mmCIF file of C-alpha atoms and ligand atoms in Angstrom:
data_model
loop_
_atom_site.group_PDB
_atom_site.id
_atom_site.type_symbol
_atom_site.label_atom_id
_atom_site.label_comp_id
_atom_site.label_asym_id
_atom_site.label_seq_id
_atom_site.Cartn_x
_atom_site.Cartn_y
_atom_site.Cartn_z
ATOM 1 C CA MET A 1 152.097 85.134 152.661
ATOM 2 C CA GLY A 2 148.295 85.037 151.456
ATOM 3 C CA LYS A 3 145.492 85.441 153.773
ATOM 4 C CA GLY A 4 144.443 81.578 153.136
ATOM 5 C CA LYS A 5 142.130 78.893 150.950
ATOM 6 C CA ILE A 6 138.532 79.867 150.729
ATOM 7 C CA LEU A 7 136.183 77.259 148.847
ATOM 8 C CA VAL A 8 133.387 79.221 147.142
ATOM 9 C CA THR A 9 130.965 76.544 145.443
ATOM 10 C CA GLY A 10 129.511 78.360 142.626
ATOM 11 C CA GLY A 11 132.438 80.195 141.764
ATOM 12 C CA THR A 12 131.462 80.248 137.937
ATOM 13 C CA GLY A 13 127.772 81.745 138.513
ATOM 14 C CA TYR A 14 127.418 85.282 138.657
ATOM 15 C CA ILE A 15 127.603 86.408 142.210
ATOM 16 C CA GLY A 16 129.950 83.627 142.967
ATOM 17 C CA SER A 17 132.548 85.044 139.970
ATOM 18 C CA HIS A 18 132.766 88.379 141.045
ATOM 19 C CA THR A 19 133.611 87.221 144.886
ATOM 20 C CA VAL A 20 136.168 85.050 143.374
ATOM 21 C CA VAL A 21 137.591 88.221 142.154
ATOM 22 C CA GLU A 22 137.555 90.428 145.222
ATOM 23 C CA LEU A 23 138.416 87.704 147.529
ATOM 24 C CA PHE A 24 141.758 87.064 145.078
ATOM 25 C CA ASN A 25 142.301 91.242 145.537
ATOM 26 C CA ALA A 26 141.802 91.129 149.359
ATOM 27 C CA GLY A 27 144.624 88.156 149.402
ATOM 28 C CA TYR A 28 142.797 85.305 149.848
ATOM 29 C CA GLU A 29 143.683 81.876 147.626
ATOM 30 C CA PRO A 30 139.942 81.702 146.053
ATOM 31 C CA ILE A 31 139.493 77.875 145.182
ATOM 32 C CA ILE A 32 135.728 77.295 142.982
ATOM 33 C CA ILE A 33 133.723 74.298 142.418
ATOM 34 C CA ASP A 34 130.799 74.305 140.611
ATOM 35 C CA ASN A 35 129.115 71.633 138.461
ATOM 36 C CA LEU A 36 128.217 74.497 135.192
ATOM 37 C CA SER A 37 124.694 73.648 136.071
ATOM 38 C CA ASN A 38 123.806 77.250 135.290
ATOM 39 C CA SER A 39 127.419 78.545 134.595
ATOM 40 C CA SER A 40 130.131 78.320 131.775
ATOM 41 C CA ILE A 41 133.775 77.290 132.151
ATOM 42 C CA SER A 42 134.593 80.443 130.107
ATOM 43 C CA VAL A 43 134.080 82.318 133.170
ATOM 44 C CA LEU A 44 137.441 81.108 134.453
ATOM 45 C CA ASP A 45 138.818 83.117 131.844
ATOM 46 C CA GLY A 46 137.560 86.118 132.325
ATOM 47 C CA ILE A 47 138.447 85.748 136.068
ATOM 48 C CA LYS A 48 141.814 85.216 134.889
ATOM 49 C CA ALA A 49 141.946 88.038 132.855
ATOM 50 C CA ILE A 50 141.515 90.244 135.441
ATOM 51 C CA THR A 51 143.228 88.140 138.434
ATOM 52 C CA LYS A 52 146.108 87.333 135.789
ATOM 53 C CA VAL A 53 146.695 83.867 137.880
ATOM 54 C CA PRO A 54 144.831 80.770 137.406
ATOM 55 C CA VAL A 55 142.180 80.004 139.536
ATOM 56 C CA THR A 56 141.653 76.229 141.236
ATOM 57 C CA TYR A 57 138.684 74.637 139.922
ATOM 58 C CA GLU A 58 137.074 71.500 139.851
ATOM 59 C CA ASN A 59 133.240 70.521 138.419
ATOM 60 C CA ILE A 60 131.777 69.160 141.590
ATOM 61 C CA ASP A 61 128.131 68.935 142.401
ATOM 62 C CA CYS A 62 127.542 69.759 146.143
ATOM 63 C CA LYS A 63 124.941 67.368 146.067
ATOM 64 C CA ASP A 64 127.546 64.582 145.465
ATOM 65 C CA TYR A 65 128.734 63.723 149.144
ATOM 66 C CA ASN A 66 131.151 61.086 148.563
ATOM 67 C CA SER A 67 132.491 63.473 145.504
ATOM 68 C CA LEU A 68 132.795 66.522 148.030
ATOM 69 C CA GLU A 69 134.233 64.836 150.844
ATOM 70 C CA ARG A 70 137.052 63.377 148.370
ATOM 71 C CA PHE A 71 137.541 66.971 147.610
ATOM 72 C CA PHE A 72 137.888 68.314 151.511
ATOM 73 C CA GLU A 73 140.492 65.779 151.572
ATOM 74 C CA LYS A 74 142.742 67.086 149.113
ATOM 75 C CA HIS A 75 142.058 70.484 150.007
ATOM 76 C CA GLN A 76 142.402 70.258 153.984
ATOM 77 C CA ASP A 77 143.464 73.862 155.064
ATOM 78 C CA MET A 78 140.596 75.930 153.784
ATOM 79 C CA LYS A 79 139.614 78.652 155.763
ATOM 80 C CA ALA A 80 136.122 79.588 155.079
ATOM 81 C CA ILE A 81 133.402 78.866 152.612
ATOM 82 C CA ALA A 82 131.222 81.018 150.420
ATOM 83 C CA HIS A 83 128.158 78.878 149.269
ATOM 84 C CA PHE A 84 126.733 80.324 146.397
ATOM 85 C CA ALA A 85 125.606 76.965 144.807
ATOM 86 C CA ALA A 86 121.910 77.072 144.305
ATOM 87 C CA TYR A 87 119.102 77.047 141.520
ATOM 88 C CA LYS A 88 117.729 80.347 141.577
ATOM 89 C CA SER A 89 114.766 80.621 139.631
ATOM 90 C CA VAL A 90 111.677 81.648 141.182
ATOM 91 C CA GLY A 91 109.494 80.544 137.863
ATOM 92 C CA GLU A 92 111.043 77.361 137.684
ATOM 93 C CA SER A 93 110.998 76.831 141.479
ATOM 94 C CA VAL A 94 107.619 76.187 140.748
ATOM 95 C CA SER A 95 107.432 73.809 138.003
ATOM 96 C CA LYS A 96 110.574 72.047 139.624
ATOM 97 C CA PRO A 97 110.041 72.112 142.918
ATOM 98 C CA ILE A 98 111.746 68.745 144.043
ATOM 99 C CA SER A 99 114.972 69.747 141.846
ATOM 100 C CA TYR A 100 115.099 72.873 143.886
ATOM 101 C CA TYR A 101 114.523 71.384 147.269
ATOM 102 C CA ARG A 102 116.990 68.472 146.704
ATOM 103 C CA ASN A 103 119.454 70.524 145.133
ATOM 104 C CA ASN A 104 119.314 73.754 147.258
ATOM 105 C CA ILE A 105 118.858 71.803 150.484
ATOM 106 C CA VAL A 106 121.039 68.938 149.610
ATOM 107 C CA SER A 107 124.039 70.910 149.147
ATOM 108 C CA LEU A 108 124.006 73.001 152.158
ATOM 109 C CA LEU A 109 123.534 70.186 154.719
ATOM 110 C CA ASN A 110 126.771 67.988 152.635
ATOM 111 C CA LEU A 111 128.690 71.295 153.506
ATOM 112 C CA LEU A 112 127.342 71.214 156.780
ATOM 113 C CA GLN A 113 127.923 67.892 157.613
ATOM 114 C CA LEU A 114 131.465 67.995 156.258
ATOM 115 C CA MET A 115 132.875 70.911 157.595
ATOM 116 C CA PRO A 116 133.432 69.972 161.464
ATOM 117 C CA ASN A 117 135.208 66.453 160.347
ATOM 118 C CA PHE A 118 137.496 69.028 158.292
ATOM 119 C CA GLY A 119 138.352 71.517 161.158
ATOM 120 C CA ILE A 120 136.163 74.135 158.819
ATOM 121 C CA LYS A 121 134.255 76.533 161.070
ATOM 122 C CA ASN A 122 133.185 79.219 159.068
ATOM 123 C CA ILE A 123 130.743 79.415 156.105
ATOM 124 C CA VAL A 124 128.751 82.300 154.528
ATOM 125 C CA PHE A 125 125.448 81.873 153.020
ATOM 126 C CA SER A 126 123.890 83.544 150.279
ATOM 127 C CA SER A 127 120.451 84.388 150.882
ATOM 128 C CA SER A 128 117.701 86.512 150.127
ATOM 129 C CA CYS A 129 115.408 90.030 150.624
ATOM 130 C CA THR A 130 112.402 87.278 149.390
ATOM 131 C CA VAL A 131 111.952 85.962 152.570
ATOM 132 C CA TYR A 132 110.697 89.299 153.736
ATOM 133 C CA GLY A 133 107.842 88.879 151.018
ATOM 134 C CA GLN A 134 106.195 92.431 151.331
ATOM 135 C CA PRO A 135 106.913 94.060 154.326
ATOM 136 C CA ASP A 136 104.686 95.570 156.535
ATOM 137 C CA GLU A 137 107.306 98.488 157.329
ATOM 138 C CA LEU A 138 110.121 99.934 155.022
ATOM 139 C CA PRO A 139 112.790 99.569 154.839
ATOM 140 C CA VAL A 140 113.119 96.055 156.092
ATOM 141 C CA THR A 141 115.773 95.531 158.450
ATOM 142 C CA GLU A 142 117.261 91.972 159.580
ATOM 143 C CA GLN A 143 114.802 91.505 162.329
ATOM 144 C CA SER A 144 111.808 92.130 159.682
ATOM 145 C CA PRO A 145 109.545 89.228 160.359
ATOM 146 C CA ILE A 146 110.401 86.344 157.782
ATOM 147 C CA LYS A 147 106.923 86.251 155.622
ATOM 148 C CA PRO A 148 105.653 82.624 154.484
ATOM 149 C CA ALA A 149 107.523 82.028 151.539
ATOM 150 C CA THR A 150 105.310 82.515 147.865
ATOM 151 C CA SER A 151 107.985 79.919 145.437
ATOM 152 C CA PRO A 152 109.855 76.758 146.243
ATOM 153 C CA TYR A 153 112.697 78.802 145.501
ATOM 154 C CA GLY A 154 111.615 81.536 148.333
ATOM 155 C CA SER A 155 111.097 78.285 151.103
ATOM 156 C CA THR A 156 114.796 76.666 150.035
ATOM 157 C CA LYS A 157 116.262 79.900 151.135
ATOM 158 C CA GLN A 158 113.905 80.157 154.456
ATOM 159 C CA MET A 159 114.941 76.134 155.270
ATOM 160 C CA CYS A 160 118.611 76.600 154.569
ATOM 161 C CA GLU A 161 118.495 79.726 157.046
ATOM 162 C CA THR A 162 116.809 77.423 159.856
ATOM 163 C CA ILE A 163 119.060 74.723 159.305
ATOM 164 C CA LEU A 164 122.178 76.932 159.742
ATOM 165 C CA ASN A 165 120.090 78.455 162.828
ATOM 166 C CA ASP A 166 120.006 74.959 164.417
ATOM 167 C CA ALA A 167 123.350 74.049 163.178
ATOM 168 C CA ALA A 168 124.645 76.975 165.119
ATOM 169 C CA ILE A 169 122.681 76.405 167.997
ATOM 170 C CA ALA A 170 123.939 72.779 167.795
ATOM 171 C CA ASN A 171 127.832 73.544 167.557
ATOM 172 C CA PRO A 172 129.116 76.915 168.913
ATOM 173 C CA GLU A 173 132.101 76.347 167.340
ATOM 174 C CA MET A 174 130.482 76.898 164.191
ATOM 175 C CA ASN A 175 130.336 80.414 162.905
ATOM 176 C CA SER A 176 128.101 81.514 160.101
ATOM 177 C CA ILE A 177 126.800 84.794 158.566
ATOM 178 C CA ILE A 178 123.862 84.730 155.966
ATOM 179 C CA LEU A 179 123.886 87.670 153.629
ATOM 180 C CA ARG A 180 120.392 88.472 152.346
ATOM 181 C CA TYR A 181 120.945 89.706 148.800
ATOM 182 C CA PHE A 182 118.457 92.654 147.667
ATOM 183 C CA ASN A 183 118.897 92.525 143.728
ATOM 184 C CA PRO A 184 122.368 92.397 142.318
ATOM 185 C CA ILE A 185 123.153 94.091 138.870
ATOM 186 C CA GLY A 186 125.882 95.146 136.899
ATOM 187 C CA ALA A 187 129.337 93.709 136.227
ATOM 188 C CA HIS A 188 133.095 93.801 136.922
ATOM 189 C CA SER A 189 133.909 97.527 135.500
ATOM 190 C CA SER A 190 136.657 95.537 133.033
ATOM 191 C CA ALA A 191 133.670 93.744 131.198
ATOM 192 C CA GLU A 192 135.521 90.422 131.960
ATOM 193 C CA ILE A 193 132.734 88.460 134.032
ATOM 194 C CA GLY A 194 129.037 89.380 134.723
ATOM 195 C CA GLU A 195 125.333 88.059 134.151
ATOM 196 C CA LEU A 196 125.217 85.232 131.485
ATOM 197 C CA PRO A 197 121.438 84.544 132.138
ATOM 198 C CA ASN A 198 120.320 81.057 130.459
ATOM 199 C CA GLY A 199 117.664 81.490 127.993
ATOM 200 C CA ILE A 200 115.148 83.904 128.083
ATOM 201 C CA PRO A 201 116.111 86.217 131.111
ATOM 202 C CA ASN A 202 113.615 86.372 134.051
ATOM 203 C CA ASN A 203 115.513 89.892 135.543
ATOM 204 C CA LEU A 204 114.931 92.993 134.916
ATOM 205 C CA LEU A 205 118.749 93.913 134.373
ATOM 206 C CA PRO A 206 119.671 90.988 131.349
ATOM 207 C CA TYR A 207 116.199 91.532 129.759
ATOM 208 C CA ILE A 208 116.967 95.649 129.510
ATOM 209 C CA THR A 209 120.486 94.737 128.075
ATOM 210 C CA GLN A 210 119.369 92.235 125.910
ATOM 211 C CA THR A 211 116.563 94.579 124.429
ATOM 212 C CA ALA A 212 118.835 97.636 124.009
ATOM 213 C CA ALA A 213 121.353 95.254 122.178
ATOM 214 C CA GLY A 214 117.970 94.146 119.501
ATOM 215 C CA ILE A 215 117.954 90.627 120.770
ATOM 216 C CA ARG A 216 114.549 90.530 122.700
ATOM 217 C CA GLU A 217 112.335 92.983 120.847
ATOM 218 C CA LYS A 218 110.948 94.957 123.508
ATOM 219 C CA LEU A 219 110.735 94.836 127.527
ATOM 220 C CA ARG A 220 107.527 94.273 129.231
ATOM 221 C CA VAL A 221 106.951 96.147 132.319
ATOM 222 C CA PHE A 222 104.989 94.315 134.208
ATOM 223 C CA GLY A 223 102.177 96.350 135.891
ATOM 224 C CA ASP A 224 102.209 100.542 136.340
ATOM 225 C CA ASP A 225 99.266 100.246 138.865
ATOM 226 C CA TYR A 226 100.763 99.837 141.800
ATOM 227 C CA ASN A 227 100.663 101.904 144.721
ATOM 228 C CA THR A 228 104.053 103.574 144.079
ATOM 229 C CA PRO A 229 105.012 107.095 142.855
ATOM 230 C CA ASP A 230 105.354 105.803 139.331
ATOM 231 C CA GLY A 231 102.875 102.536 139.876
ATOM 232 C CA SER A 232 105.502 100.415 138.815
ATOM 233 C CA CYS A 233 107.326 98.029 141.483
ATOM 234 C CA ILE A 234 110.332 99.019 143.714
ATOM 235 C CA ARG A 235 113.388 97.468 144.367
ATOM 236 C CA ASP A 236 117.155 98.517 145.998
ATOM 237 C CA TYR A 237 119.217 97.301 143.219
ATOM 238 C CA ILE A 238 122.562 96.645 144.253
ATOM 239 C CA ASN A 239 126.304 96.634 142.037
ATOM 240 C CA VAL A 240 127.598 93.255 142.225
ATOM 241 C CA VAL A 241 130.852 94.438 143.154
ATOM 242 C CA ASP A 242 129.750 95.954 145.971
ATOM 243 C CA LEU A 243 128.245 92.767 146.693
ATOM 244 C CA ALA A 244 131.480 90.491 146.164
ATOM 245 C CA LYS A 245 133.241 93.108 148.688
ATOM 246 C CA ALA A 246 130.833 92.417 151.779
ATOM 247 C CA HIS A 247 131.661 88.721 151.023
ATOM 248 C CA VAL A 248 135.000 89.340 151.539
ATOM 249 C CA VAL A 249 134.385 91.688 154.891
ATOM 250 C CA ALA A 250 132.283 88.958 156.029
ATOM 251 C CA ILE A 251 134.730 86.101 155.334
ATOM 252 C CA ASP A 252 137.503 88.331 157.231
ATOM 253 C CA ARG A 253 135.146 88.595 160.005
ATOM 254 C CA LEU A 254 134.695 85.268 160.485
ATOM 255 C CA ILE A 255 138.602 84.170 160.273
ATOM 256 C CA GLU A 256 139.422 87.047 162.580
ATOM 257 C CA GLU A 257 136.820 85.954 165.018
ATOM 258 C CA LYS A 258 134.984 89.186 165.033
ATOM 259 C CA ASN A 259 131.378 88.288 164.944
ATOM 260 C CA LYS A 260 129.715 89.141 168.142
ATOM 261 C CA LYS A 261 127.334 85.743 167.646
ATOM 262 C CA ASN A 262 128.130 81.852 165.587
ATOM 263 C CA ILE A 263 124.954 83.066 163.472
ATOM 264 C CA GLU A 264 124.805 86.498 161.979
ATOM 265 C CA VAL A 265 122.625 87.960 159.601
ATOM 266 C CA PHE A 266 122.766 91.147 157.122
ATOM 267 C CA ASN A 267 120.888 93.009 154.647
ATOM 268 C CA LEU A 268 122.869 93.769 151.589
ATOM 269 C CA GLY A 269 121.208 96.751 149.677
ATOM 270 C CA THR A 270 121.918 99.998 149.200
ATOM 271 C CA GLY A 271 119.370 101.493 150.838
ATOM 272 C CA ASN A 272 117.737 103.255 147.993
ATOM 273 C CA GLY A 273 114.458 101.975 145.811
ATOM 274 C CA SER A 274 114.107 102.602 142.242
ATOM 275 C CA SER A 275 110.932 101.351 140.168
ATOM 276 C CA VAL A 276 111.185 99.687 136.910
ATOM 277 C CA LEU A 277 110.383 103.139 135.061
ATOM 278 C CA GLU A 278 113.313 104.569 136.746
ATOM 279 C CA ILE A 279 115.656 101.632 135.995
ATOM 280 C CA LEU A 280 114.493 101.728 132.249
ATOM 281 C CA ASN A 281 115.145 105.495 132.334
ATOM 282 C CA GLY A 282 118.086 105.564 134.203
ATOM 283 C CA PHE A 283 119.731 102.647 131.691
ATOM 284 C CA GLU A 284 118.891 105.364 128.573
ATOM 285 C CA SER A 285 120.616 108.178 129.997
ATOM 286 C CA ALA A 286 123.563 106.387 131.323
ATOM 287 C CA THR A 287 124.201 104.675 128.044
ATOM 288 C CA GLY A 288 122.254 106.727 125.360
ATOM 289 C CA VAL A 289 120.715 103.808 123.914
ATOM 290 C CA LYS A 290 116.791 103.427 123.962
ATOM 291 C CA VAL A 291 114.997 100.521 125.091
ATOM 292 C CA PRO A 292 111.083 99.892 123.680
ATOM 293 C CA TYR A 293 109.064 98.609 126.168
ATOM 294 C CA GLU A 294 105.319 98.228 126.864
ATOM 295 C CA ILE A 295 103.386 98.047 129.944
ATOM 296 C CA VAL A 296 101.697 94.546 130.562
ATOM 297 C CA GLU A 297 99.635 92.964 133.575
ATOM 298 C CA ARG A 298 101.322 92.821 136.592
ATOM 299 C CA ARG A 299 103.384 89.517 137.277
ATOM 300 C CA ALA A 300 102.368 86.903 139.386
ATOM 301 C CA GLY A 301 103.948 86.817 142.899
ATOM 302 C CA ASP A 302 105.933 90.312 142.623
ATOM 303 C CA ILE A 303 106.395 91.771 145.489
ATOM 304 C CA GLU A 304 105.444 95.830 145.138
ATOM 305 C CA LYS A 305 108.195 97.454 147.168
ATOM 306 C CA VAL A 306 111.269 96.221 148.853
ATOM 307 C CA TRP A 307 114.410 98.200 150.000
ATOM 308 C CA ALA A 308 116.791 97.181 152.609
ATOM 309 C CA ASP A 309 117.757 99.073 155.640
ATOM 310 C CA THR A 310 121.508 98.741 155.605
ATOM 311 C CA THR A 311 122.400 100.045 159.331
ATOM 312 C CA PHE A 312 123.447 96.861 160.703
ATOM 313 C CA ALA A 313 125.831 95.918 157.507
ATOM 314 C CA ASN A 314 126.659 99.609 157.637
ATOM 315 C CA GLN A 315 127.851 99.761 161.528
ATOM 316 C CA GLU A 316 129.062 95.944 162.049
ATOM 317 C CA LEU A 317 130.614 95.050 158.758
ATOM 318 C CA GLY A 318 131.664 98.666 158.150
ATOM 319 C CA TRP A 319 130.661 97.854 154.330
ATOM 320 C CA LYS A 320 129.118 100.333 152.360
ATOM 321 C CA ALA A 321 127.818 99.969 149.024
ATOM 322 C CA GLU A 322 129.583 102.852 146.897
ATOM 323 C CA ILE A 323 129.213 102.204 143.003
ATOM 324 C CA PRO A 324 126.342 104.674 141.695
ATOM 325 C CA LEU A 325 123.037 103.520 140.023
ATOM 326 C CA GLU A 326 124.337 104.794 136.473
ATOM 327 C CA GLU A 327 127.662 102.999 136.959
ATOM 328 C CA SER A 328 126.260 99.590 137.401
ATOM 329 C CA LEU A 329 123.674 100.556 134.710
ATOM 330 C CA LEU A 330 126.694 101.342 132.132
ATOM 331 C CA SER A 331 128.545 98.401 133.279
ATOM 332 C CA ALA A 332 125.856 95.765 132.628
ATOM 333 C CA TRP A 333 125.411 97.393 129.234
ATOM 334 C CA ASN A 334 129.032 97.105 128.566
ATOM 335 C CA TRP A 335 129.309 93.627 129.652
ATOM 336 C CA GLN A 336 126.274 92.974 127.216
ATOM 337 C CA LYS A 337 128.227 94.636 124.488
ATOM 338 C CA LYS A 338 131.085 92.071 124.790
ATOM 339 C CA LEU A 339 128.832 89.179 124.399
ATOM 340 C CA GLN A 340 127.617 89.986 121.047
HETATM 341 N N1 UDP B 1 110.522 93.300 135.841
HETATM 342 C C1 UDP B 1 109.681 93.526 134.387
HETATM 343 N N2 UDP B 1 110.093 93.161 133.203
HETATM 344 C C2 UDP B 1 111.014 92.211 133.310
HETATM 345 C C3 UDP B 1 111.364 91.452 134.273
HETATM 346 C C4 UDP B 1 111.435 91.999 135.561
HETATM 347 O O1 UDP B 1 108.845 94.758 134.710
HETATM 348 O O2 UDP B 1 111.092 91.497 132.049
HETATM 349 C C5 UDP B 1 110.308 93.889 136.858
HETATM 350 C C6 UDP B 1 109.772 92.852 137.898
HETATM 351 O O3 UDP B 1 108.450 92.838 137.684
HETATM 352 C C7 UDP B 1 110.007 93.407 139.655
HETATM 353 C C8 UDP B 1 111.534 93.935 138.932
HETATM 354 O O4 UDP B 1 111.688 94.107 137.337
HETATM 355 O O5 UDP B 1 109.311 94.834 139.882
HETATM 356 C C9 UDP B 1 112.609 93.299 139.420
HETATM 357 O O6 UDP B 1 112.452 91.762 138.862
HETATM 358 P P1 UDP B 1 113.330 90.504 138.946
HETATM 359 O O7 UDP B 1 112.882 89.613 137.921
HETATM 360 O O8 UDP B 1 114.702 91.180 138.256
HETATM 361 O O9 UDP B 1 114.007 90.618 140.496
HETATM 362 P P2 UDP B 1 112.914 90.064 141.476
HETATM 363 O O10 UDP B 1 112.745 91.288 142.803
HETATM 364 O O11 UDP B 1 111.267 90.172 141.115
HETATM 365 O O12 UDP B 1 113.411 89.045 142.307
#
C-alpha cells in the first residue's frame, strides 16, 4: 500500500523532476502536471529510467482553471500538492513582467481556490532566497527581513508567500510549507535527469558545464571587486537531490500533521557559502576539465553574498543537505556529458 498520490505541478522541470523521483522512492505516487513551457517531455523517460515504472503525466497549464478543475475531478484522492510550476528567469521577468505575474500568481491562486473544493489541505510552495535581497546579517534565518524585490520574478515569489499567508489565516484547515531555496545545482547520480536550460544559460553551473563541453567559449565571471575574500559573489549551492528530499520530508510533515503552525517557512541550503571562483576551481578539480573564463563587469542586480542558516530546517524537519559540493559539481558534469 503506497503513501498516496501527490500532485507535482512543474514535475518535468529541474527541481520538480528530482522531487518526483524522491517522492516515488519514499513510497508516494507522484502525479505530474506540466505545460512543458520550460521543460521537455523526454524528462518522463529519464524519470522512468530511474523509477522503472511510468509516472502519470498530463499536459496542463496551471493558469487554466477549467482544465485544472477537470484534472482534480479525475484525481479525487490527492494528499498534497508540491507546486513548482512557475517562470524563473530573473532577467526575462524584467522584460516580460505581465507574463511573469500572470503565470506565477494565477497558477497559485487557481490551486488554492480548487484545493478546499476537493478536500486537499496540504501544499508545499517553491520560494527563493531572493526574498531576502542582500541580507544585513549572514547567515540568513527565516526571520531575516524580506527586502524590496529587485525583479518581477522576485516580486512574484514575495506575492505568492503573502497569498499563502493570507490563505492560511483565513482557513485554519489549510496547511502550507514555504521552502526558500538557495542555489540548486547538480543532477541525479544516475545522470538520467538534470537541469535542461533553455538557450543560453543564465545560471552559473549550466554555464560552466556548457563551457567545459565546448558549447560556450568561456565563462564570464561577473565581477571580482565585491567585498568577499576573492572578490567574486558568494552563494549557498545545494544539491538538487538534497533539495528534492526536503520536499518529501515537508510533505510527510503535512500529511502526518506534525506541522506546528498551518503555515511554516524553511530555508533550504547547506549553510556554506562558495564564491564563483571557488565553484569554478572546484569544478576543475572535481572533473579534471579546464574551464576558460574571464572576469567581466558586475551583473546588474546581483547580490554580493548570501548563505543560509539551516538550523530551523535541520531541527524541525530533521533534514540536512548531505551531498558534498564536489559530488554536486561532478554530477552536473556527468549530466552535461550525457546531453552531448
Ligand atoms: N555568475 C557568473 N557568470 C555566469 C552566471 C553567473 O559569474 O555566467 C555568477 C553570478 O554573478 C552570481 C553567481 O554566479 O554571483 C550565481 O548566479 P546564478 O545566476 O546562478 O544564481 P543567482 O544567485 O544570481 O540567482
